XYZ file of C-alpha atoms in Angstrom:
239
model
C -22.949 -55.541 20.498
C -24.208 -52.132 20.627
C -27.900 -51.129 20.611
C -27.779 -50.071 16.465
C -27.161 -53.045 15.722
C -29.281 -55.248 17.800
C -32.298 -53.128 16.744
C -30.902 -53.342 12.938
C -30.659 -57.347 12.945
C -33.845 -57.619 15.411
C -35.702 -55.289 11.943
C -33.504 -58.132 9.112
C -35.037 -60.962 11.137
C -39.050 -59.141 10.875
C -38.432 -58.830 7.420
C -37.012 -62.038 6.677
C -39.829 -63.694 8.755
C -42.700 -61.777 6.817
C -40.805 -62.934 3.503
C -39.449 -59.399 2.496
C -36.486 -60.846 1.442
C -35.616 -58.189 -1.360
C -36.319 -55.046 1.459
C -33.947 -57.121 4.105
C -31.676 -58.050 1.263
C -31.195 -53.802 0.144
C -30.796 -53.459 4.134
C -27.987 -55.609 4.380
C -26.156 -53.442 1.286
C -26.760 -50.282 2.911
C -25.720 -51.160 6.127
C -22.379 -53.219 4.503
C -21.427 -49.537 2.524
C -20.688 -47.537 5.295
C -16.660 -46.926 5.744
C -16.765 -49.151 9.335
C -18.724 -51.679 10.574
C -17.203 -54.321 13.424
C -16.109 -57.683 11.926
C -18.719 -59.288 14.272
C -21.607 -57.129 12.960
C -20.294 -57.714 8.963
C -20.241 -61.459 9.496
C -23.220 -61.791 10.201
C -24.679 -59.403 8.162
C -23.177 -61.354 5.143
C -25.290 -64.067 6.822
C -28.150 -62.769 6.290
C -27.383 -62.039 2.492
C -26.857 -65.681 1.959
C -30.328 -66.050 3.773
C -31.771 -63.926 1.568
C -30.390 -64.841 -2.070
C -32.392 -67.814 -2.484
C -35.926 -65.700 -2.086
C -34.600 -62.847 -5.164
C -35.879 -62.741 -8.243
C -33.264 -63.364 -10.571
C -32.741 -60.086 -12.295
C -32.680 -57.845 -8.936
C -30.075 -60.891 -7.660
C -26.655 -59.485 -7.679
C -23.419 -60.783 -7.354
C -21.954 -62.058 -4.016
C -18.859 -60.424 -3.292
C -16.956 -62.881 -3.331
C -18.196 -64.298 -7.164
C -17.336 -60.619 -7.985
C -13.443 -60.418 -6.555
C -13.240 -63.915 -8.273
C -12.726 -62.508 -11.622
C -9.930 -60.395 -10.507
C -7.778 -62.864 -12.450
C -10.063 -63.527 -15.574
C -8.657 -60.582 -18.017
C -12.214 -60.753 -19.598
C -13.917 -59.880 -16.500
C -11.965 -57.989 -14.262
C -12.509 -54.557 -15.466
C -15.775 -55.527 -14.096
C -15.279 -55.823 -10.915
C -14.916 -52.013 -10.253
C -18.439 -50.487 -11.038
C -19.505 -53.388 -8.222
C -16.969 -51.841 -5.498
C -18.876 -48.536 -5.065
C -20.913 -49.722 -2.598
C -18.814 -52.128 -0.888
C -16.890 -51.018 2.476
C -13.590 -51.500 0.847
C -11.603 -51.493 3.887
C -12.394 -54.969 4.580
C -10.569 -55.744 1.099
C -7.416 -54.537 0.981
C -5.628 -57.534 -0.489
C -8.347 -57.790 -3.537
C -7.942 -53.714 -4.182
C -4.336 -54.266 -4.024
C -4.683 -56.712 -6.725
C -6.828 -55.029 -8.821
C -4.616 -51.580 -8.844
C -1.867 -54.326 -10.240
C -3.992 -55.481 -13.064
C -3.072 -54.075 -16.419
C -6.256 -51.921 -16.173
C -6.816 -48.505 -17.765
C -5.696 -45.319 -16.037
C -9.121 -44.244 -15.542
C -10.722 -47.644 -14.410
C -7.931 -47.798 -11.817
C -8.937 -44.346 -10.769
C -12.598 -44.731 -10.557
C -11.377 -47.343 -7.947
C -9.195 -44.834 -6.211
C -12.072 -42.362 -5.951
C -13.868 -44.814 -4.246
C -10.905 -45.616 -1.819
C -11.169 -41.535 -1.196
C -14.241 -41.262 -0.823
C -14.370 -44.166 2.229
C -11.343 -42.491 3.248
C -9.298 -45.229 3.657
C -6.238 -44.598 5.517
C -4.512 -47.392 4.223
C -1.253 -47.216 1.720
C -1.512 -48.999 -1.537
C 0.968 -49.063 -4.332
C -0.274 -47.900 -8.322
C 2.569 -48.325 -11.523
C 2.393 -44.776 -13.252
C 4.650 -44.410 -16.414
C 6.888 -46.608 -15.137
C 7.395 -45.496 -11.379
C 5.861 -47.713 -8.550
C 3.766 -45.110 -6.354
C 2.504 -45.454 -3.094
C -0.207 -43.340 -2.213
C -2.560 -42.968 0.982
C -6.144 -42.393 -0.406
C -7.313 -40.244 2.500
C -4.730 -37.713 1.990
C -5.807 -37.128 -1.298
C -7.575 -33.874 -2.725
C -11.242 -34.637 -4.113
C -12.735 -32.638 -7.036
C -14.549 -30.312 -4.505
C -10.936 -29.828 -2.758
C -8.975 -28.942 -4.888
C -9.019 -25.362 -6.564
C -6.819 -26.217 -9.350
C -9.977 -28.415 -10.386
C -12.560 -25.886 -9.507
C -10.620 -23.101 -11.336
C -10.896 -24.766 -14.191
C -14.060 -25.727 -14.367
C -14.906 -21.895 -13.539
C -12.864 -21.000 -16.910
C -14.952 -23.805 -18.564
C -18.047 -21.905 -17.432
C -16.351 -18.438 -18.046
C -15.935 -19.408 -21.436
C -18.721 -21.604 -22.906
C -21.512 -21.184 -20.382
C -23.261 -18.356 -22.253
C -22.600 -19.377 -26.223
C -22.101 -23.153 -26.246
C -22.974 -24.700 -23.138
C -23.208 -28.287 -24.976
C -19.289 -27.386 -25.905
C -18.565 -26.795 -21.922
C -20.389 -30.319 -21.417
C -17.804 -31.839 -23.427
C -14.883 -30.028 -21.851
C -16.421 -31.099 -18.194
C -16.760 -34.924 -19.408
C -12.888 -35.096 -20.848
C -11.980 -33.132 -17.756
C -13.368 -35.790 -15.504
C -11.438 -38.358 -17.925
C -7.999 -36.675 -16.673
C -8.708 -36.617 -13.306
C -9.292 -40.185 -12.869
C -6.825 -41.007 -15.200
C -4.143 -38.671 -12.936
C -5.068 -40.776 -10.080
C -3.462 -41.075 -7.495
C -2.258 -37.932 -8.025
C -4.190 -34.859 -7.755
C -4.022 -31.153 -9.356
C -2.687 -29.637 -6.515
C 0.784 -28.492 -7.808
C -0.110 -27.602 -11.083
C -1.706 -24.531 -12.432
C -5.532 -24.290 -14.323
C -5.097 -22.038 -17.199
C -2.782 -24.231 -19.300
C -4.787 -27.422 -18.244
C -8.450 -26.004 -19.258
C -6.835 -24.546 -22.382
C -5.341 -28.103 -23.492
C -8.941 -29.731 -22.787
C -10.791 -27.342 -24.787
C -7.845 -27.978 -27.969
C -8.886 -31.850 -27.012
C -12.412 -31.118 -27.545
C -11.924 -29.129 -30.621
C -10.428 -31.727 -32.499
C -12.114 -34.736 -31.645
C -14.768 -32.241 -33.647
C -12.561 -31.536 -36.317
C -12.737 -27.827 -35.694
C -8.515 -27.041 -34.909
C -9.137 -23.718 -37.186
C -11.721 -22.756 -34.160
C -9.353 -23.331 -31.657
C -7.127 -20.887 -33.237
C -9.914 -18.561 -33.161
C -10.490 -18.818 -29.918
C -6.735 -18.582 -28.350
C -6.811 -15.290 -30.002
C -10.153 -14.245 -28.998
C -9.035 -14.871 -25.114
C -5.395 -13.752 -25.558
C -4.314 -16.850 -24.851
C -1.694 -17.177 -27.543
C 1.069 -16.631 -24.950
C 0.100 -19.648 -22.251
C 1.899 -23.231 -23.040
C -0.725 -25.989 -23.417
C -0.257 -28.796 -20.993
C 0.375 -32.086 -21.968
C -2.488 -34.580 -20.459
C -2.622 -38.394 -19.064
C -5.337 -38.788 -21.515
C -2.795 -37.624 -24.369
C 0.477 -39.495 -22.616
C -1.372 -43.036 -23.478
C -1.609 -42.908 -26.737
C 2.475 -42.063 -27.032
């Protein structure tokens, strides 16, 4: 065992023996988030979470791991288990992300989890349905939001357009935008082009406000009456 570790479980066993159970306890999580830690090391930091849980109060207490990957299979509760993966090194899981990207889960919810898997970089391949075609897909390989210009051209139209008149408009455009991306996931915008994308999110926006004659109004305004809207994930779902 290296010398991080011996000073980090040498610092959880102070803490534990001075009764700062909650500070060891938010240690332990920390230390568990990072993309690697040795099998040795995470056993027996998941020790010491045990060790802990007794001495929390019972709103800061949250959910082992393993009560949270038990409702993968309870259709009430699984959608659930997500949000509690952000923090968890997911490469120890494969077999309970695998099952969750099978789930009959929303587009999106599966692709918050696929962010995450990018964001550890996992190097792993897992497989995602998408309309009907079984897709395998390395997470690592992957273009991020801050990668990929397709995504940062069109939030520069976004800001081109709105940032000056209606900035609360471009906030809605961002939010929806952010919709399609993790609903496109695993996939990401890197073979398609910005203009027509942007132009169907603001048309989205538009008429969730019940403002379509605006829309008009503003193709022309921008010349845009000649670029063919795309069709969106977001839109596809409800076909």
């Amino acid at each position: 065992m290296n010398s991080y570790y011996q000073s980090l479980f040498k610092e959880l066993q102070t803490k534990m023996e001075e009764e700062k159970y909650q500070e060891a306890y938010d240690l332990i999580h920390q230390e568990i988030s990072v993309p690697y830690v040795p099998q040795d090391c995470l056993d027996r930091l998941m020790e010491y979470e045990e060790d802990c849980r007794p001495y929390l109060k019972e709103e800061t207490k949250s959910p082992s791991i393993e009560q949270v990957f038990s409702w993968i299979d309870d259709p009430l509760k699984q959608d659930l288990v997500i949000p509690f993966l952000k923090t968890v090194n997911l490469r120890q899981y494969p077999e309970e992300v695998q099952s969750l990207l099978n789930k009959d889960l929303l587009p999106e919810v599966k692709g918050e989890l696929i962010e995450y898997l990018m964001e550890q970089k996992i190097d792993l391949p897992f497989q995602v349905e998408k309309e009907g075609w079984e897709i395998t897909f390395i997470p690592s390989a992957i273009l991020d939001e801050h990668s990929d210009p397709t995504v940062q051209e069109v939030l520069a139209l976004f800001d081109q357009w709105f940032s000056n008149e209606d900035p609360a408009f471009q906030n809605f455009c961002i939010t929806l935008f952010h919709q399609e991306i993790l609903s496109r996931r695993p996939f990401d915008f890197s073979e398609e082009e910005a203009l027509p994308i942007a132009i169907s999110i603001v048309r989205l926006v538009y008429d969730a406000f019940m403002r379509d004659d605006e829309f008009e109004i503003f193709i022309q305004n921008h010349e845009l009456c000649q670029v063919q809207n795309a069709v969106l994930y977001i839109e596809r779902r409800g076909e």
